[in-house]
XYZ file of C-alpha atoms in Angstrom:
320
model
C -31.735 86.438 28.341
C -34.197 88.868 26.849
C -31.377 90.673 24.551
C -30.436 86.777 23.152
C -33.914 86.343 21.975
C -34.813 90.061 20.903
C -31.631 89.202 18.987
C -32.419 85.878 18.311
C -35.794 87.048 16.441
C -34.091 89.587 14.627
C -32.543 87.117 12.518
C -35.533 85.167 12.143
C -37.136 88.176 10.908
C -33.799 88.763 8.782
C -33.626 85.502 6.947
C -37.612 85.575 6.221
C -36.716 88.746 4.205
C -33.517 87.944 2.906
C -32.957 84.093 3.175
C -32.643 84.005 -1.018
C -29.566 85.965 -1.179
C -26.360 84.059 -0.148
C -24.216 87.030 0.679
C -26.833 88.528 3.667
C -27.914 84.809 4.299
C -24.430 83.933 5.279
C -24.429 87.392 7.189
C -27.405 86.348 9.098
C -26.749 82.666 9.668
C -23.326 84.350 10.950
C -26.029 86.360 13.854
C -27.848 83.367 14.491
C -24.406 81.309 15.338
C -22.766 83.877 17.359
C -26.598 84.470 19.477
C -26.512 80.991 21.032
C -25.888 77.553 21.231
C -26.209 75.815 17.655
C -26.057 72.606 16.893
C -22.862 70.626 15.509
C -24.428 67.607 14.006
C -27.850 67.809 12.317
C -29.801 64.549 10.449
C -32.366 65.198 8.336
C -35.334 62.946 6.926
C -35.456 64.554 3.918
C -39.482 63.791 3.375
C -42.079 64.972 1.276
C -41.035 65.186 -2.394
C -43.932 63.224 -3.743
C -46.751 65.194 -1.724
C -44.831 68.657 -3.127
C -44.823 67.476 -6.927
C -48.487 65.904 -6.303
C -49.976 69.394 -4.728
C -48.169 71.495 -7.968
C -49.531 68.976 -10.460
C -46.230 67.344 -11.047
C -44.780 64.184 -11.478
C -43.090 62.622 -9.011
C -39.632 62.639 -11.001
C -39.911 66.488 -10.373
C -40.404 66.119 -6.696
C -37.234 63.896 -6.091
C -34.804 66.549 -8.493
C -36.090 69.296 -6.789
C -35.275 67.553 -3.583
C -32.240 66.848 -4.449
C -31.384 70.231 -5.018
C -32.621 71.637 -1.880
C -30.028 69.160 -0.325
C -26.841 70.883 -2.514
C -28.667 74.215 -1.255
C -28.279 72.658 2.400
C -24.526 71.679 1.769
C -24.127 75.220 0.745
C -24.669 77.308 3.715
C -23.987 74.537 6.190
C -20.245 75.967 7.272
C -22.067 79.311 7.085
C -24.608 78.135 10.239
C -21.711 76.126 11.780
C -22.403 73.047 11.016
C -19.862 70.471 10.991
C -21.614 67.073 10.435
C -24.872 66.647 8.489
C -26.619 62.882 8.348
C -29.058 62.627 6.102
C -31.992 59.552 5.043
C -31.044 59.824 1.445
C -33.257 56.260 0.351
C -34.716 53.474 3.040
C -34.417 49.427 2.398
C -38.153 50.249 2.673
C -38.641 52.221 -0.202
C -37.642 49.451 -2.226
C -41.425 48.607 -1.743
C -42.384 51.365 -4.225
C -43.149 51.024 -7.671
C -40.135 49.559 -9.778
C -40.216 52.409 -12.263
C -40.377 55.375 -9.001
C -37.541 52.900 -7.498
C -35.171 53.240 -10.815
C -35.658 56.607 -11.019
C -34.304 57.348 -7.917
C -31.432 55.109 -8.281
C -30.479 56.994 -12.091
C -31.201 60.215 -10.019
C -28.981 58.892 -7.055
C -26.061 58.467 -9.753
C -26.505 61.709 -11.389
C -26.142 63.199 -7.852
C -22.937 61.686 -7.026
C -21.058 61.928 -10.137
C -22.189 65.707 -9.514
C -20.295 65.731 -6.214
C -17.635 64.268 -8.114
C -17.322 67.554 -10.130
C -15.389 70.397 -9.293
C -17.730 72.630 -9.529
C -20.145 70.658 -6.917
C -20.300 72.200 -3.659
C -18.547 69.509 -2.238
C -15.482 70.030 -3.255
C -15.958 74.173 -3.480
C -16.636 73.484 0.907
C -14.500 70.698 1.214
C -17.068 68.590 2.796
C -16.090 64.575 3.172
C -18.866 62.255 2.214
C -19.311 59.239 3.489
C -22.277 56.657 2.760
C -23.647 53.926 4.473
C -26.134 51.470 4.772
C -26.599 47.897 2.558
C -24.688 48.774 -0.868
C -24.697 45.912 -2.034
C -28.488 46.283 -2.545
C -28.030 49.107 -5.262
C -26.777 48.921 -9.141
C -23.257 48.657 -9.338
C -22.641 51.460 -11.017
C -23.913 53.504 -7.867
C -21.682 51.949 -5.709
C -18.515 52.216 -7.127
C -20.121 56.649 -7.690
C -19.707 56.165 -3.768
C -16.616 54.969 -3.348
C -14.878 56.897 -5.671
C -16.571 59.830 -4.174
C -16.023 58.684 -0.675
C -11.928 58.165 -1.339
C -11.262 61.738 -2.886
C -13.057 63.512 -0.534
C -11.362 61.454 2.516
C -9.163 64.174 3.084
C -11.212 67.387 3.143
C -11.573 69.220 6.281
C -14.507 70.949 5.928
C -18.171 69.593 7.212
C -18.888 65.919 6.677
C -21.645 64.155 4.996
C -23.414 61.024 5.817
C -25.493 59.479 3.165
C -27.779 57.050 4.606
C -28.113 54.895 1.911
C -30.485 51.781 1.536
C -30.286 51.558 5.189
C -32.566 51.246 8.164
C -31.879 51.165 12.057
C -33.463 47.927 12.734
C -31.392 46.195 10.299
C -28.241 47.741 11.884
C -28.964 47.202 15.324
C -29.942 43.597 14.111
C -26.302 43.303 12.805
C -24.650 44.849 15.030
C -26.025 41.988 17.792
C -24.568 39.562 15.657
C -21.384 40.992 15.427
C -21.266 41.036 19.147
C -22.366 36.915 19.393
C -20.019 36.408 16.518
C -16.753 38.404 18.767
C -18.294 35.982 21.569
C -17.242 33.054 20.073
C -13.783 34.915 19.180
C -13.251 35.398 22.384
C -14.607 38.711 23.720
C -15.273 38.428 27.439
C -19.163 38.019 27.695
C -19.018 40.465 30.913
C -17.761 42.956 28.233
C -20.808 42.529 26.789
C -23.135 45.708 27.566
C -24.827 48.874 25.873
C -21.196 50.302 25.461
C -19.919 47.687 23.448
C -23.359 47.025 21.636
C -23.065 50.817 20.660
C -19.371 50.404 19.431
C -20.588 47.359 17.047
C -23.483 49.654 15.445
C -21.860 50.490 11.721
C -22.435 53.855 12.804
C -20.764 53.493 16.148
C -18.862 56.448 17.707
C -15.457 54.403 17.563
C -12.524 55.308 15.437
C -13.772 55.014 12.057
C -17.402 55.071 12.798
C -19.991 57.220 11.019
C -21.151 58.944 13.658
C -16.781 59.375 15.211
C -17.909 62.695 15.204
C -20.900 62.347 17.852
C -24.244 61.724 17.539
C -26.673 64.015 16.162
C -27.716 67.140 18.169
C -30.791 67.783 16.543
C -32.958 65.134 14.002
C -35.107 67.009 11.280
C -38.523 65.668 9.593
C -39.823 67.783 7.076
C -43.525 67.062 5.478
C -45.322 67.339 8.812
C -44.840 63.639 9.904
C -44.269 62.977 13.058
C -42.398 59.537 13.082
C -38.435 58.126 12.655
C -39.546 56.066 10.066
C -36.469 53.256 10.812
C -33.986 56.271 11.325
C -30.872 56.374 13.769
C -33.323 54.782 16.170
C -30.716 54.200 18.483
C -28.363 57.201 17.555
C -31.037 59.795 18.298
C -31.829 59.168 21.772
C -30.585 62.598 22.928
C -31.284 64.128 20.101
C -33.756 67.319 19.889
C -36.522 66.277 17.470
C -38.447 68.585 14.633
C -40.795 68.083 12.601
C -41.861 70.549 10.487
C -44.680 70.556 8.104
C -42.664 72.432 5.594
C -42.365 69.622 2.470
C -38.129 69.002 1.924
C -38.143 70.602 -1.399
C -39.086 73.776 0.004
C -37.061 73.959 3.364
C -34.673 76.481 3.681
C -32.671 78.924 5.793
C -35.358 80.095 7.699
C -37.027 76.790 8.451
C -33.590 75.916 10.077
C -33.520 79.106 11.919
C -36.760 77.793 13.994
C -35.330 74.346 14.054
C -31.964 76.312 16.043
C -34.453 78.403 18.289
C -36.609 75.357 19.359
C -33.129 73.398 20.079
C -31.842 76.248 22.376
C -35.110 76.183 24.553
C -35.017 72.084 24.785
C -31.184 72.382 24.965
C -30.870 72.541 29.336
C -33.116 69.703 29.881
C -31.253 67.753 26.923
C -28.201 68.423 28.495
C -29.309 66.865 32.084
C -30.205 63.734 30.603
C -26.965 63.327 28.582
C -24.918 63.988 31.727
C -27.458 61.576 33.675
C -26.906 58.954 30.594
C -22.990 59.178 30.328
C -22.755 59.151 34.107
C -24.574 55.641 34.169
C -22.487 54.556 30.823
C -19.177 55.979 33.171
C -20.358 53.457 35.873
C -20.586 50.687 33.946
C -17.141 51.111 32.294
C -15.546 51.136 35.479
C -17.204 47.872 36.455
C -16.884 46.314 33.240
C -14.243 47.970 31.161
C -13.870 47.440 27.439
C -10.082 45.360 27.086
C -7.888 47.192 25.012
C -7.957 44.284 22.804
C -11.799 44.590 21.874
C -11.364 47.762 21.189
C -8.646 47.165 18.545
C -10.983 44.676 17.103
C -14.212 46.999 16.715
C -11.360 49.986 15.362
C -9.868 47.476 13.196
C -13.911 46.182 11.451
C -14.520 50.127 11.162
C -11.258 50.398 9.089
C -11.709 47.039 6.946
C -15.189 48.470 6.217
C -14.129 52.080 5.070
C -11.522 50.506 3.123
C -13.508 47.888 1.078
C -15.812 50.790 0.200
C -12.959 52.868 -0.987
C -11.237 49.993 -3.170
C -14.532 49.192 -4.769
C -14.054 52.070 -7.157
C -10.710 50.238 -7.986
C -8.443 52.682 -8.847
C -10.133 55.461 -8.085
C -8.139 57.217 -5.857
């Protein structure tokens, strides 16, 4: 145990040093992989742009672009820390509460992000990460949305990490939905004993099922940047194994050594994290045996998850 963490704060010391070169951070995020346990699936409340471009004098404009660079930085040396899923808040239903001209912004910066995904040169295509949005798209300009889906359909294929852009989303609103998708397969003829926290999680856009957002699993560890210490609406139900830090670091400034604590804290927390998982899927194991899904419902939820990816895709008609 002692030679893991002597080890372990090696490369914490290493990437403080040396975090701003790519060639010895890869080399050290390498160290920190093969040390321990690391998590596979990280979301990330990307907070604190404002507050850094207010405490430099700034406007806010400058906050959000520098933001959005940190998260290409992220993308970067994801597959170098073994990450193969990263979910990200990207822009709340919420925030559409802020002033028009801070909400526009982001929406003009929002398209100037995607369309530089859509480049060759993006680091999206250089690590062949697949992007996926979602959240309420029909709330944002047109011209956004069919960025997404264009982006979403070429990058189907890659094999790399994945990205999910929470867009214009919030948990309560998809929980909310997701309940009346379940009343609504009621009346279609879904058993009501089927009904149960199994098949409540399946309906969740984000559901685990074939097709879902989170297919992958749900996330190991949820990041906060800016210091606060709250979900703010965020995978609310998605999260409820999930290690949580906050860090006071503000999102335009977080990088490869910020992480490193963030995979340090999750390997202490990680034992008693895996007890309640194993106490939660035993209880989810009991009730499937009493009340197992039909085969039928679940070719119903696979089949919404697939109608759903592929009107996204064929709004960007042609695209692919």
């Amino acid at each position: 145990m002692w030679v893991e963490w002597t080890f372990s704060l090696l490369v914490v010391v290493g990437l403080i040093v040396l975090s701003r070169g790519r060639p010895v951070r890869k080399l050290v995020l390498a160290a920190l992989r093969y040390s321990g346990d690391c998590p596979k699936h990280v979301a990330v409340i990307m907070d604190g742009n404002r507050r850094w471009a207010r405490r430099k004098s700034m406007a806010f404009r400058d906050g959000h672009r520098r933001g959005g660079k940190t998260m290409v930085d992220f993308l970067t040396w994801c597959r170098d820390a073994d990450i193969s899923t990263i979910t990200v808040y990207a822009f709340s239903i919420e925030n559409f509460k802020r002033p028009k001209g801070e909400v526009d912004y982001i929406m003009d910066l929002a398209i100037q992000n995607v369309e530089d995904m859509l480049q060759p040169w993006s680091a999206v295509h250089k690590e062949r990460i697949r992007v996926r949005f979602w959240g309420e798209m029909d709330m944002v300009p047109k011209t956004l949305r069919v960025l997404a889906a264009k982006l979403t359909c070429v990058t189907s294929k890659y094999e790399g990490a994945s990205l999910n852009i929470c867009f214009a989303y919030t948990s309560r609103v998809e929980i909310a939905q997701a309940i009346a998708a379940v009343t609504n397969a009621i009346s279609d003829g879904i058993v009501p004993d089927e009904v149960n926290e199994e098949l409540l999680a399946e309906f969740l856009e984000s559901g685990t099922c074939r097709g879902g957002l989170m297919s992958d699993g749900w996330p190991d560890v949820l990041i906060r940047t800016s210091g606060e210490t709250r979900l703010s609406d965020f995978l609310l139900w998605q999260s409820a194994f999930s290690h949580l830090a906050f860090l006071r670091v503000m999102w335009p400034d977080f990088n490869a050594f910020h992480y490193s604590r963030v995979v340090l804290s999750y390997r202490r927390a990680k034992a008693d994290m895996d007890r309640r998982a194993a106490r939660y899927q035993e209880y989810m194991r009991r009730i499937h045996t009493s009340h197992p899904l039909q085969h039928e419902t679940k070719e119903a939820l696979y089949n919404i998850r697939h109608m759903y990816a592929n009107n996204l895709a064929t709004t960007a008609a042609g695209s692919c």
